[in-house]
mmCIF file of C-alpha atoms in Angstrom:
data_model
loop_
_atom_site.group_PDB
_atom_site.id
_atom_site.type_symbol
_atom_site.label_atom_id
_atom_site.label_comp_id
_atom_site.label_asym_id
_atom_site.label_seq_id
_atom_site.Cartn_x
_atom_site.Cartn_y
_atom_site.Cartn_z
ATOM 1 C CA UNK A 1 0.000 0.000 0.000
ATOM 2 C CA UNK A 2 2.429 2.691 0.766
ATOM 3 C CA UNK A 3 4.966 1.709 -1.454
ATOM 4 C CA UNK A 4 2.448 2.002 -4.171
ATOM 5 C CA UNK A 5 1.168 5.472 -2.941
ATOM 6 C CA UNK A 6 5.037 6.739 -2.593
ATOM 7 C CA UNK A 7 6.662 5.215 -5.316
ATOM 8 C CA UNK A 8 9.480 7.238 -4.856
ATOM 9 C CA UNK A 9 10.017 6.279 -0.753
ATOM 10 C CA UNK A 10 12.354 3.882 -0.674
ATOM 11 C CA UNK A 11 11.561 2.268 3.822
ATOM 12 C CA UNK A 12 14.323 0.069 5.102
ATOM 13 C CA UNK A 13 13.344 -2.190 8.112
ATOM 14 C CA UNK A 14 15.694 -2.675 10.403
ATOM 15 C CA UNK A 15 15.011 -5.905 12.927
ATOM 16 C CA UNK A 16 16.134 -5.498 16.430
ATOM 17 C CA UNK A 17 15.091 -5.892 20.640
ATOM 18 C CA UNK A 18 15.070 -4.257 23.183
ATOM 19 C CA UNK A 19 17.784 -1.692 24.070
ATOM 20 C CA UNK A 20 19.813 -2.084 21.005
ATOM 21 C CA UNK A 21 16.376 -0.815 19.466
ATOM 22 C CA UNK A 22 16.477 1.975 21.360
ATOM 23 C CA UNK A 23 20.197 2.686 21.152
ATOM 24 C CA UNK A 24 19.848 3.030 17.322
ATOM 25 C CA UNK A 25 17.099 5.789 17.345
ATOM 26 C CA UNK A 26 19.203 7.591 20.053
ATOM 27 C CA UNK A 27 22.240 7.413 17.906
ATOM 28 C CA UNK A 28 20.585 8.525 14.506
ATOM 29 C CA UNK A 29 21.066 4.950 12.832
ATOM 30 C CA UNK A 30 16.830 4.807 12.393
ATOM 31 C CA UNK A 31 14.000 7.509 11.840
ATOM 32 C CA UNK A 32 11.391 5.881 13.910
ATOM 33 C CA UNK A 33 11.245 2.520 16.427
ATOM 34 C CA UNK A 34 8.359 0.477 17.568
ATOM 35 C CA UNK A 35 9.419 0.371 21.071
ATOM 36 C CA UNK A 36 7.325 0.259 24.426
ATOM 37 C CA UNK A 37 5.779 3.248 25.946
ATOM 38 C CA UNK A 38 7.705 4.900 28.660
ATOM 39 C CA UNK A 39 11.573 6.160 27.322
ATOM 40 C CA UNK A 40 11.063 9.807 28.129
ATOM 41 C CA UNK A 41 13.673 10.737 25.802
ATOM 42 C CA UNK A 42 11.427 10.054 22.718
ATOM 43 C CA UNK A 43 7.796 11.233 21.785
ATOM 44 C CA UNK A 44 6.391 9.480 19.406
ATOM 45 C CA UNK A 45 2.545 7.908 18.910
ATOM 46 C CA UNK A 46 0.605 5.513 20.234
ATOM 47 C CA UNK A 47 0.089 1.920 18.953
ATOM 48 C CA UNK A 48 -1.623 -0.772 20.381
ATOM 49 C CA UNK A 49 -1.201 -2.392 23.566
ATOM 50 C CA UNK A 50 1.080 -5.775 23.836
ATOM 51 C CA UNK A 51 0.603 -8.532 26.855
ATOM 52 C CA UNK A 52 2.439 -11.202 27.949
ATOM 53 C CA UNK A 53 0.900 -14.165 26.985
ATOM 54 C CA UNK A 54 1.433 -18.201 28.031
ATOM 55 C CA UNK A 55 1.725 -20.515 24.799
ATOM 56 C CA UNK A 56 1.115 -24.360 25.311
ATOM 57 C CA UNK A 57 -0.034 -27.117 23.295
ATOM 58 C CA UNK A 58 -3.378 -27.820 22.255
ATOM 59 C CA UNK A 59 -3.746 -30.842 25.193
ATOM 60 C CA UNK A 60 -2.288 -29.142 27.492
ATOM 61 C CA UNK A 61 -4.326 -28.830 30.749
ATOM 62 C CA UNK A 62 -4.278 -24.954 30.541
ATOM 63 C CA UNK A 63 -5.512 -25.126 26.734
ATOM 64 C CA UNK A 64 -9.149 -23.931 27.590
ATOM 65 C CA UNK A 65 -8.166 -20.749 29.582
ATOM 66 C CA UNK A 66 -9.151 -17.454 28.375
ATOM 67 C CA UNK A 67 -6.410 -16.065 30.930
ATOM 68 C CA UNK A 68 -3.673 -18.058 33.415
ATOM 69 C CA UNK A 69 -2.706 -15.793 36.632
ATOM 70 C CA UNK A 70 0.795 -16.092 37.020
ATOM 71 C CA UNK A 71 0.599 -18.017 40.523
ATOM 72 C CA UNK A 72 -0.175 -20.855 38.098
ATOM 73 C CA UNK A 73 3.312 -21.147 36.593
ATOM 74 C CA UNK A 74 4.857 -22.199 39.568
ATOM 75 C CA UNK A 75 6.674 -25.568 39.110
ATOM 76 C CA UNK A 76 5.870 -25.594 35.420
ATOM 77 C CA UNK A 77 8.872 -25.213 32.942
ATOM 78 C CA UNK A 78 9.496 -22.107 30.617
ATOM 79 C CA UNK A 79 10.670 -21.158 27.515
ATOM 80 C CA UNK A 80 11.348 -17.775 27.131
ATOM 81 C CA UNK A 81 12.781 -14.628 25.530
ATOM 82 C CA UNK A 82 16.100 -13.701 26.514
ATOM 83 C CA UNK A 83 16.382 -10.954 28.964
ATOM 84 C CA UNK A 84 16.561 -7.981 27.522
ATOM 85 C CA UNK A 85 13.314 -8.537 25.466
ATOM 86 C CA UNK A 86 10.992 -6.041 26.521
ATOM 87 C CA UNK A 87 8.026 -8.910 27.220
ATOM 88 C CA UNK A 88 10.651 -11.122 29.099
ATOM 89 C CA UNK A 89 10.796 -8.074 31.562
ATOM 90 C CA UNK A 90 8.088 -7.544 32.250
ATOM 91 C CA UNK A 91 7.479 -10.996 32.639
ATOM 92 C CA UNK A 92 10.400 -11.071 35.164
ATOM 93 C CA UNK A 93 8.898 -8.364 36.961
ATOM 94 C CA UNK A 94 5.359 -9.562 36.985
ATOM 95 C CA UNK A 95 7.127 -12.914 39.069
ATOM 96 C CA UNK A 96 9.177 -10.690 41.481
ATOM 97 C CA UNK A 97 5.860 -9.432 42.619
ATOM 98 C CA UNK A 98 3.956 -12.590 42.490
ATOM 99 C CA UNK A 99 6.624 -14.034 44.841
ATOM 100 C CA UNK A 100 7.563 -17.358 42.210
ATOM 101 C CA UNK A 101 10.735 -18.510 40.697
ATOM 102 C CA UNK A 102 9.734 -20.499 37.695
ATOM 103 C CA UNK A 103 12.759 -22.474 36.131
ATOM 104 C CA UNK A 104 13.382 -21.356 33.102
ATOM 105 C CA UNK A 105 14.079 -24.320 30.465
ATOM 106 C CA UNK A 106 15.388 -22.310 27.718
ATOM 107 C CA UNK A 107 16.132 -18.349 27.140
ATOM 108 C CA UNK A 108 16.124 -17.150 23.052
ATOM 109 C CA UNK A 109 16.482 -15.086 20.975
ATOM 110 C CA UNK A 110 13.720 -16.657 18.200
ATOM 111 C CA UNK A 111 10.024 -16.667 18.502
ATOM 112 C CA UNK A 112 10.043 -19.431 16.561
ATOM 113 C CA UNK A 113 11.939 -21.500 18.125
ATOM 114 C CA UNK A 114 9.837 -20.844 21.773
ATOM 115 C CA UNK A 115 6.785 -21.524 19.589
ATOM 116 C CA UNK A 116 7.589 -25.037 18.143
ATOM 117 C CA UNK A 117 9.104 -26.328 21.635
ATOM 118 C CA UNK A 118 5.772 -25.535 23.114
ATOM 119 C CA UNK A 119 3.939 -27.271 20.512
ATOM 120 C CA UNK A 120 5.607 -30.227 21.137
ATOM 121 C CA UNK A 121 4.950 -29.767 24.958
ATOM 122 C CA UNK A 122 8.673 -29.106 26.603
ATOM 123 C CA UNK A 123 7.151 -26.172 28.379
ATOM 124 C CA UNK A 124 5.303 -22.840 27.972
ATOM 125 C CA UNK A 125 6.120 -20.125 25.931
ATOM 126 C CA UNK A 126 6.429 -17.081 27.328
ATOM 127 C CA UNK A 127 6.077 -14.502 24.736
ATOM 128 C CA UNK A 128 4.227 -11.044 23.792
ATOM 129 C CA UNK A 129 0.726 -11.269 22.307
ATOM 130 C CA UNK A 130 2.290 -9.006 18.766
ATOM 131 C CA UNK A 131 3.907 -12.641 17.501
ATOM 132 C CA UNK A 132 2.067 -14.661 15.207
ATOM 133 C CA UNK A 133 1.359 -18.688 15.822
ATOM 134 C CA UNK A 134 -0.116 -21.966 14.484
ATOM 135 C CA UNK A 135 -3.428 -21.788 15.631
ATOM 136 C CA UNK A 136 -3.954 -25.449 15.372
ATOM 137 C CA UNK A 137 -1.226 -27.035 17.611
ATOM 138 C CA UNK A 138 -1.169 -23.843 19.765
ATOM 139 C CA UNK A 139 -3.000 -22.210 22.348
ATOM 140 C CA UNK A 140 -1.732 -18.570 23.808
ATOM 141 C CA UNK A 141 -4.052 -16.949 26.562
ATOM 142 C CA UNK A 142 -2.554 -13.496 28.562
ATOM 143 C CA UNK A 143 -0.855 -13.732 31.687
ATOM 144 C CA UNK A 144 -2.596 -11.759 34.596
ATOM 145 C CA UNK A 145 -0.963 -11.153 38.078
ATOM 146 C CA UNK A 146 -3.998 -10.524 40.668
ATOM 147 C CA UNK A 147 -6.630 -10.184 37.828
ATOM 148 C CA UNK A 148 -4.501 -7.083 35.996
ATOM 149 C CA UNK A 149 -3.077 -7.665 32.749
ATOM 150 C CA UNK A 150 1.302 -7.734 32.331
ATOM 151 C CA UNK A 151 2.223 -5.684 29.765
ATOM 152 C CA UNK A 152 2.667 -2.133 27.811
ATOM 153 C CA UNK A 153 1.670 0.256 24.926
ATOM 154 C CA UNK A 154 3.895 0.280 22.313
ATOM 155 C CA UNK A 155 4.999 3.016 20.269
ATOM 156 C CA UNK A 156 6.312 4.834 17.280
ATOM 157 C CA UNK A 157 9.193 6.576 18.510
ATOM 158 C CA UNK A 158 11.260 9.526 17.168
ATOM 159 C CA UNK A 159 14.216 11.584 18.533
ATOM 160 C CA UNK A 160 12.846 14.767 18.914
ATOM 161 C CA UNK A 161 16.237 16.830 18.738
ATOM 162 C CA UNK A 162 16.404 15.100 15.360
ATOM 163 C CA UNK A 163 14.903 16.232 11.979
ATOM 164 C CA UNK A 164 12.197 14.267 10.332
ATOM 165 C CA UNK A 165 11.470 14.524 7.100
ATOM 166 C CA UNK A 166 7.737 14.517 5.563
ATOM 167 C CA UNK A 167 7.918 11.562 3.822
ATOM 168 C CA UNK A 168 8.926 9.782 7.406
ATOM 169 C CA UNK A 169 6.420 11.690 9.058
ATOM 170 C CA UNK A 170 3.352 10.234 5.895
ATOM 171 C CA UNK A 171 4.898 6.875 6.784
ATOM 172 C CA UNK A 172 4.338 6.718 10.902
ATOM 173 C CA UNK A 173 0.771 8.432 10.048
ATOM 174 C CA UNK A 174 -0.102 5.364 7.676
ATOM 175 C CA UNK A 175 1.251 2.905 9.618
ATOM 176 C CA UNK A 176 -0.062 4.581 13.059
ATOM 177 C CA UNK A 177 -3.855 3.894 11.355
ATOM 178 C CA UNK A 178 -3.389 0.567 9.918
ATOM 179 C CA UNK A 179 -2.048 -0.737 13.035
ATOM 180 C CA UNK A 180 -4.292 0.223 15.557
ATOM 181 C CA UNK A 181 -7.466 -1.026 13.101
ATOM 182 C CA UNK A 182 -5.309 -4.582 12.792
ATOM 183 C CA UNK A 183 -2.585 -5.160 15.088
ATOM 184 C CA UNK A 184 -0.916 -8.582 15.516
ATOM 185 C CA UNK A 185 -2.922 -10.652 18.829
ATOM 186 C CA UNK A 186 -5.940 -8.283 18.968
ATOM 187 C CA UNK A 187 -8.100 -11.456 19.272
ATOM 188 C CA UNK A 188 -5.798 -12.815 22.156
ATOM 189 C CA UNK A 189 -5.834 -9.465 24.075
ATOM 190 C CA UNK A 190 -9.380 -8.918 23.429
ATOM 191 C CA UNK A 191 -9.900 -11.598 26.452
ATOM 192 C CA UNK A 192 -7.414 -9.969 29.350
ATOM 193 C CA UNK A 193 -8.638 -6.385 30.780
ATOM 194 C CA UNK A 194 -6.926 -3.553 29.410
ATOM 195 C CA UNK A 195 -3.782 -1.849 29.933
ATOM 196 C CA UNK A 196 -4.544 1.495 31.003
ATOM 197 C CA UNK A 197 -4.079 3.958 27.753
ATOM 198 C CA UNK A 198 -1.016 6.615 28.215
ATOM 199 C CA UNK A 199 -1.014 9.864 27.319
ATOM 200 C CA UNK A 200 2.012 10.509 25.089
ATOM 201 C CA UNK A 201 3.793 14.094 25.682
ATOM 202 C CA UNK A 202 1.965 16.776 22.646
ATOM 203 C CA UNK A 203 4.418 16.618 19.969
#
């Protein structure tokens, strides 16, 4: 779609987590980052919220939850995200509080590869609702801690003591409206309360 409304606008996508993310857009390397809500030294605009979410297989005895509470994970065995993934943090975090050590099986780097292990029942995922799965083998349900949802808003971030040039600025505006009329696990959120809207700084 945009590419054939700005045939001129040549977007390159640059893949990366967490704080090297972040460490790009400070240093100039990127225009804009999808990065969670809450780096004061960006402004930016709002996306859609992302949760943690469990992943198991499709027999496993959690399969018909619409949500797990986090107590439940206790003794089970994880796959997750390596620290410094923003979901893993929070995740992390979300245990502190809850008081519970689960062990952790395997830490990655791929989605994919937390995914298929899950499938095949060596644990359960740990992951953030934005990644996409097998619906058939899989089932993903949010994590709650005490009823409330773990998680963040995400964002389209900017430097502002950096220049932005229109065609940047028609991109996020595009993207901004296309992604919070589709984004990736709406049907999976859709189940877990919400996480509270921010209000981003007036750019």
């Amino acid at each position: 779609g945009h590419r054939r409304r700005h045939p001129g606008v040549e977007i390159r996508i640059v893949e990366d987590g967490g704080t090297s993310l972040v460490s790009r857009l400070e240093r100039g390397d990127v225009h804009l980052a999808y990065i969670p809500v809450g780096d004061d030294r960006f402004v930016g605009r709002l996306l859609y919220p992302v949760h943690v979410i469990a992943v198991v297989p499709a027999d496993s005895e959690f399969s018909q939850n619409r949500t797990l509470e986090i107590g439940n994970l206790a003794g089970q065995k994880l796959l997750a995200l390596n620290r410094g993934f923003g979901s893993r943090n929070w995740f992390d975090t979300a245990c502190e509080a809850a008081n519970i050590t689960p062990p952790v099986l395997l830490e990655s780097a791929s989605h994919n590869a937390i995914l298929n292990l899950a499938a095949a029942g060596y644990g359960i995922g740990i992951l953030p609702s934005a990644v996409s799965f097998p619906r058939k083998s899989i089932r993903a349900m949010p994590l709650l801690h005490r009823g409330i949802s773990i998680g963040k808003w995400t964002m389209l971030a900017w430097d502002p003591r950096r220049f932005i040039p229109p065609y940047v600025e028609r991109f996020a505006d595009e993207l901004v409206a296309y992604a919070q009329d589709h984004f990736p696990g709406r049907d999976i959120v859709g189940r877990a309360p919400a996480i509270r809207r921010p209000k981003l700084p007036e750019l």
